[in-house]
Amino acid sequence: MGSKISIINHINAVRCYLKKGEKEEARNSIQDSIQDSIQDSSIAAKSGNSEIPETFISLSTGMEFVSVPTGEFDMGSFSDELGRSDFESPTHRVTIKSHFYMSKSQVTQKQWKTIMGNNPSHFKGEARPVEMVSWENVQEFVKKN
């Protein structure tokens, strides 16, 4: 699915989004955006469950989204884990109460430009991840996408 760092970055982005506004309002907004995207996208249900597809692809950007089901997991790493960073502890239990979708990869500069009409990145390349964007820029991207 992606590297450990990539997954951590996605989780931190979701956390940041939820911390900025009221959690209930943010969750409803995300769910509404997902439902709109699902209706406007080609749905590729790989799990065999037609109610909650495991993945779908946005027609507007070509971005692939994966299902994150409800459940629990341990986040973080133990102090003796090889290659760990200090910000990865303490290990703690995380509960996902509501199903959501998350992009399978980072947003590319091409995808950003398709939606936003500009490319703010310093290190140019259509297939490279977009960078040099603020939290507010990302919120605008989510609304437009």
XYZ file of N, CA and C in Angstrom:
435
model
N 0.824 -1.197 0.000
C 0.000 0.000 0.000
C 0.859 1.248 0.000
N 1.977 1.242 0.641
C 2.837 2.402 0.691
C 3.840 2.230 1.803
N 4.776 3.157 1.868
C 5.781 3.057 2.912
C 5.188 3.445 4.260
N 5.906 3.074 5.326
C 5.469 3.400 6.683
C 5.348 4.913 6.843
N 6.316 5.665 6.311
C 6.297 7.128 6.413
C 5.096 7.697 5.681
N 4.785 7.177 4.485
C 3.642 7.650 3.714
C 2.337 7.439 4.473
N 2.187 6.272 5.075
C 0.974 5.979 5.834
C 0.885 6.896 7.048
N 2.005 7.105 7.748
C 2.026 8.008 8.906
C 1.638 9.420 8.473
N 2.145 9.868 7.330
C 1.804 11.205 6.838
C 0.306 11.333 6.577
N -0.304 10.302 5.993
C -1.746 10.327 5.743
C -2.522 10.386 7.057
N -2.125 9.570 8.019
C -2.805 9.557 9.316
C -2.672 10.915 9.988
N -1.483 11.505 9.942
C -1.286 12.826 10.551
C -2.107 13.898 9.848
N -2.267 13.789 8.529
C -3.094 14.752 7.803
C -4.546 14.660 8.248
N -5.044 13.430 8.422
C -6.417 13.249 8.895
C -6.555 13.812 10.301
N -5.576 13.524 11.162
C -5.601 14.058 12.531
C -5.652 15.582 12.524
N -4.791 16.190 11.706
C -4.726 17.652 11.624
C -6.069 18.217 11.188
N -6.678 17.583 10.197
C -7.976 18.035 9.711
C -9.012 17.976 10.823
N -9.007 16.903 11.584
C -9.999 16.737 12.642
C -9.743 17.671 13.815
N -8.489 18.065 14.052
C -8.182 18.959 15.162
C -8.541 20.408 14.841
N -8.494 20.795 13.569
C -8.723 22.187 13.196
C -10.166 22.636 13.402
N -11.133 21.770 13.162
C -12.537 22.134 13.294
C -13.212 21.261 14.311
N -14.466 21.430 14.464
C -15.197 20.566 15.372
C -15.265 19.186 14.743
N -14.993 18.174 15.544
C -14.857 16.818 15.019
C -16.111 16.336 14.314
N -17.262 16.575 14.875
C -18.505 16.094 14.269
C -18.726 16.749 12.908
N -18.533 18.061 12.850
C -18.716 18.794 11.588
C -17.712 18.317 10.546
N -16.460 18.116 10.967
C -15.423 17.657 10.052
C -15.747 16.263 9.530
N -16.165 15.373 10.421
C -16.480 14.008 10.010
C -17.632 14.006 9.014
N -18.670 14.808 9.276
C -19.804 14.890 8.363
C -19.377 15.437 7.009
N -18.509 16.442 7.024
C -18.022 17.034 5.783
C -17.231 16.018 4.973
N -16.362 15.259 5.656
C -15.570 14.231 4.973
C -16.491 13.174 4.385
N -17.467 12.715 5.177
C -18.374 11.682 4.692
C -19.203 12.171 3.512
N -19.649 13.451 3.556
C -20.396 14.011 2.429
C -19.527 14.068 1.180
N -18.255 14.496 1.344
C -17.338 14.573 0.215
C -17.090 13.193 -0.377
N -16.937 12.210 0.487
C -16.701 10.840 0.030
C -17.904 10.342 -0.748
N -19.105 10.558 -0.206
C -20.308 10.093 -0.890
C -20.447 10.762 -2.250
N -20.165 12.090 -2.328
C -20.218 12.787 -3.608
C -19.195 12.199 -4.578
N -17.975 11.923 -4.076
C -16.927 11.363 -4.932
C -17.293 9.980 -5.419
N -17.890 9.182 -4.542
C -18.280 7.833 -4.932
C -19.321 7.894 -6.039
N -20.285 8.808 -5.908
C -21.330 8.915 -6.914
C -20.774 9.395 -8.244
N -19.708 10.230 -8.201
C -19.128 10.775 -9.420
C -17.941 9.962 -9.923
N -17.663 8.840 -9.328
C -16.472 8.072 -9.660
C -16.823 6.700 -10.201
N -15.806 6.094 -10.773
C -15.968 4.694 -11.140
C -15.622 3.878 -9.912
N -16.542 3.077 -9.453
C -16.336 2.314 -8.236
C -15.809 0.939 -8.595
N -14.728 0.577 -7.942
C -14.137 -0.743 -8.164
C -14.211 -1.503 -6.851
N -15.256 -2.250 -6.664
C -15.405 -3.008 -5.422
C -14.601 -4.285 -5.523
N -13.517 -4.344 -4.762
C -12.655 -5.509 -4.799
C -12.985 -6.491 -3.685
N -13.713 -6.028 -2.679
C -13.964 -6.878 -1.523
C -15.165 -7.785 -1.714
N -15.967 -7.528 -2.737
C -17.171 -8.312 -2.935
C -18.355 -7.749 -2.165
N -18.126 -6.754 -1.307
C -19.189 -6.108 -0.543
C -19.626 -4.878 -1.324
N -20.829 -4.908 -1.894
C -21.274 -3.805 -2.741
C -21.660 -2.566 -1.932
N -21.902 -2.712 -0.635
C -22.287 -1.559 0.177
C -21.103 -0.654 0.475
N -19.965 -1.221 0.825
C -18.775 -0.430 1.114
C -17.634 -0.954 0.250
N -17.400 -0.317 -0.909
C -16.326 -0.790 -1.777
C -14.967 -0.626 -1.103
N -14.065 -1.564 -1.368
C -12.737 -1.513 -0.775
C -11.913 -0.383 -1.379
N -12.112 -0.097 -2.663
C -11.418 1.005 -3.320
C -12.365 1.697 -4.291
N -12.041 2.933 -4.635
C -12.704 3.599 -5.752
C -11.737 4.613 -6.333
N -11.961 4.978 -7.591
C -11.094 5.916 -8.287
C -11.908 7.142 -8.657
N -11.398 8.317 -8.271
C -12.047 9.580 -8.596
C -11.858 9.876 -10.076
N -12.951 10.146 -10.766
C -12.851 10.466 -12.193
C -12.189 11.818 -12.430
N -12.361 12.771 -11.495
C -11.813 14.112 -11.701
C -10.295 14.140 -11.584
N -9.704 13.290 -10.743
C -8.255 13.337 -10.529
C -7.541 12.040 -10.852
N -8.276 10.935 -10.948
C -7.640 9.636 -11.127
C -7.069 9.078 -9.839
N -7.339 9.760 -8.714
C -6.820 9.313 -7.421
C -7.550 8.055 -6.975
N -6.786 7.099 -6.439
C -7.388 5.881 -5.911
C -7.515 6.016 -4.397
N -8.700 5.701 -3.902
C -8.978 5.769 -2.477
C -9.202 4.356 -1.949
N -8.712 4.112 -0.736
C -8.891 2.810 -0.103
C -9.757 2.964 1.140
N -10.491 1.920 1.418
C -11.380 1.890 2.566
C -10.581 1.705 3.850
N -10.910 2.504 4.867
C -10.347 2.333 6.201
C -11.525 1.954 7.093
N -11.602 0.676 7.459
C -12.768 0.205 8.219
C -12.692 0.584 9.694
N -13.807 0.454 10.366
C -13.818 0.657 11.808
C -12.984 -0.447 12.458
N -12.476 -0.168 13.640
C -11.681 -1.166 14.348
C -10.686 -0.512 15.277
N -9.770 -1.302 15.773
C -8.741 -0.829 16.697
C -7.373 -1.332 16.260
N -6.327 -0.555 16.581
C -4.958 -0.983 16.328
C -4.034 -0.235 17.276
N -2.817 -0.752 17.427
C -1.803 -0.095 18.245
C -0.974 0.803 17.350
N -0.852 2.088 17.729
C -0.075 3.049 16.959
C 1.193 3.389 17.731
N 2.264 3.548 16.994
C 3.532 3.895 17.618
C 4.500 2.742 17.518
N 5.674 2.928 18.125
C 6.664 1.854 18.111
C 7.322 1.765 19.481
N 7.846 0.612 19.755
C 8.519 0.383 21.028
C 9.901 1.013 20.998
N 10.403 1.382 22.166
C 11.678 2.107 22.257
C 12.859 1.328 21.681
N 12.765 -0.003 21.618
C 13.873 -0.794 21.094
C 13.712 -1.147 19.608
N 12.682 -0.610 18.941
C 12.470 -0.913 17.527
C 13.528 -0.216 16.677
N 14.133 -0.980 15.780
C 15.181 -0.469 14.910
C 14.617 0.569 13.946
N 15.274 1.716 13.826
C 14.869 2.736 12.873
C 13.722 3.627 13.322
N 13.316 3.552 14.578
C 12.203 4.351 15.080
C 12.624 5.798 15.301
N 11.632 6.685 15.322
C 11.851 8.090 15.652
C 11.218 8.380 17.005
N 11.668 9.421 17.664
C 11.144 9.767 18.985
C 9.653 10.081 18.972
N 9.152 10.625 17.847
C 7.737 10.994 17.790
C 6.808 9.790 17.669
N 7.355 8.585 17.558
C 6.543 7.384 17.397
C 6.148 6.741 18.726
N 6.410 7.391 19.835
C 6.033 6.803 21.123
C 5.325 7.847 21.975
N 4.549 7.455 22.924
C 4.390 6.083 23.379
C 3.420 5.317 22.474
N 3.540 4.004 22.481
C 2.595 3.159 21.774
C 1.241 3.309 22.459
N 0.191 3.480 21.663
C -1.139 3.655 22.246
C -2.201 3.029 21.341
N -3.320 2.700 21.950
C -4.440 2.061 21.254
C -5.258 3.130 20.537
N -5.580 2.900 19.251
C -6.386 3.824 18.457
C -7.660 3.100 18.042
N -8.789 3.772 18.191
C -10.070 3.220 17.782
C -10.620 4.058 16.635
N -10.944 3.411 15.522
C -11.591 4.085 14.394
C -13.073 3.757 14.509
N -13.871 4.781 14.835
C -15.298 4.571 15.085
C -16.144 4.656 13.835
N -15.669 5.405 12.832
C -16.437 5.571 11.593
C -15.583 5.202 10.389
N -16.150 4.432 9.484
C -15.497 4.042 8.240
C -15.205 5.300 7.416
N -14.036 5.350 6.751
C -13.743 6.459 5.843
C -12.816 5.967 4.735
N -12.602 6.817 3.732
C -11.689 6.519 2.640
C -10.496 7.456 2.713
N -9.330 6.934 2.317
C -8.107 7.722 2.326
C -7.389 7.464 1.004
N -6.765 8.496 0.486
C -6.027 8.342 -0.758
C -4.934 7.299 -0.589
N -4.763 6.479 -1.599
C -3.766 5.413 -1.555
C -2.352 5.977 -1.668
N -2.225 7.136 -2.251
C -0.905 7.754 -2.411
C -1.025 9.260 -2.210
N 0.113 9.904 -2.204
C 0.118 11.355 -2.057
C -0.475 12.009 -3.307
N -0.965 13.235 -3.147
C -1.516 13.983 -4.276
C -0.360 14.440 -5.160
N -0.447 14.100 -6.445
C 0.619 14.516 -7.363
C 0.403 15.962 -7.798
N 1.449 16.540 -8.353
C 1.361 17.916 -8.856
C 0.352 18.005 -10.001
N 0.292 16.970 -10.814
C -0.670 16.960 -11.920
C -2.108 16.959 -11.380
N -2.370 16.131 -10.366
C -3.703 16.074 -9.768
C -4.055 17.411 -9.115
N -3.112 17.998 -8.419
C -3.343 19.291 -7.773
C -3.679 20.347 -8.826
N -2.892 20.388 -9.904
C -3.105 21.389 -10.952
C -4.450 21.191 -11.642
N -4.870 19.922 -11.820
C -6.166 19.636 -12.434
C -7.301 20.264 -11.632
N -7.225 20.185 -10.312
C -8.291 20.698 -9.451
C -8.120 22.174 -9.136
N -6.893 22.585 -8.813
C -6.653 23.945 -8.322
C -6.234 24.936 -9.407
N -5.749 24.427 -10.544
C -5.351 25.321 -11.632
C -3.957 25.910 -11.476
N -3.221 25.486 -10.442
C -1.858 25.979 -10.251
C -0.977 24.878 -9.676
N 0.316 25.118 -9.675
C 1.259 24.170 -9.087
C 2.227 24.949 -8.206
N 2.006 24.943 -6.898
C 2.849 25.713 -5.993
C 4.174 25.029 -5.648
N 4.407 23.839 -6.153
C 5.565 23.042 -5.747
C 6.880 23.667 -6.176
N 7.877 23.500 -5.339
C 9.228 23.974 -5.634
C 9.961 22.958 -6.517
N 9.830 21.684 -6.195
C 10.475 20.611 -6.953
C 9.484 20.097 -7.997
N 9.586 20.613 -9.207
C 8.595 20.359 -10.258
C 8.690 18.943 -10.840
N 7.513 18.455 -11.233
C 7.397 17.158 -11.883
C 5.975 16.661 -11.705
N 5.264 16.426 -12.802
C 3.844 16.060 -12.723
C 3.568 14.855 -11.835
N 4.478 13.889 -11.808
C 4.267 12.672 -11.019
C 4.761 12.809 -9.580
N 5.419 13.918 -9.276
C 5.911 14.127 -7.908
C 4.773 14.587 -6.994
N 4.916 14.342 -5.693
C 3.897 14.828 -4.746
C 3.881 16.357 -4.726
N 2.705 16.929 -4.573
C 2.610 18.373 -4.432
C 3.172 18.748 -3.068
N 3.865 19.871 -2.993
C 4.402 20.373 -1.737
C 4.275 21.888 -1.750
N 4.637 22.503 -0.653
C 4.521 23.964 -0.499
C 3.054 24.396 -0.443
N 2.211 23.562 0.170
C 0.802 23.905 0.345
C 0.492 23.982 1.832
N -0.402 24.871 2.186
C -0.804 25.047 3.585
C -2.002 24.158 3.901
N -2.317 24.090 5.167
C -3.502 23.349 5.603
C -4.742 23.938 4.934
N -4.799 25.284 4.837
C -5.936 25.947 4.202
C -6.030 25.594 2.719
N -4.877 25.519 2.032
C -4.866 25.116 0.620
C -5.448 23.720 0.449
N -5.081 22.822 1.347
C -5.564 21.440 1.268
C -7.071 21.389 1.494
N -7.580 22.205 2.417
C -9.023 22.225 2.664
C -9.774 22.683 1.420
N -9.220 23.661 0.700
C -9.825 24.131 -0.543
C -9.790 23.028 -1.607
N -8.670 22.302 -1.683
C -8.536 21.181 -2.619
C -9.606 20.118 -2.327
N -9.796 19.782 -1.048
C -10.776 18.761 -0.666
C -12.178 19.212 -1.069
N -12.502 20.473 -0.839
C -13.828 20.980 -1.199
C -14.071 20.948 -2.710
N -13.047 21.303 -3.483
C -13.179 21.330 -4.944
C -13.183 19.937 -5.546
N -12.490 19.005 -4.916
C -12.367 17.655 -5.431
C -13.654 16.959 -5.109
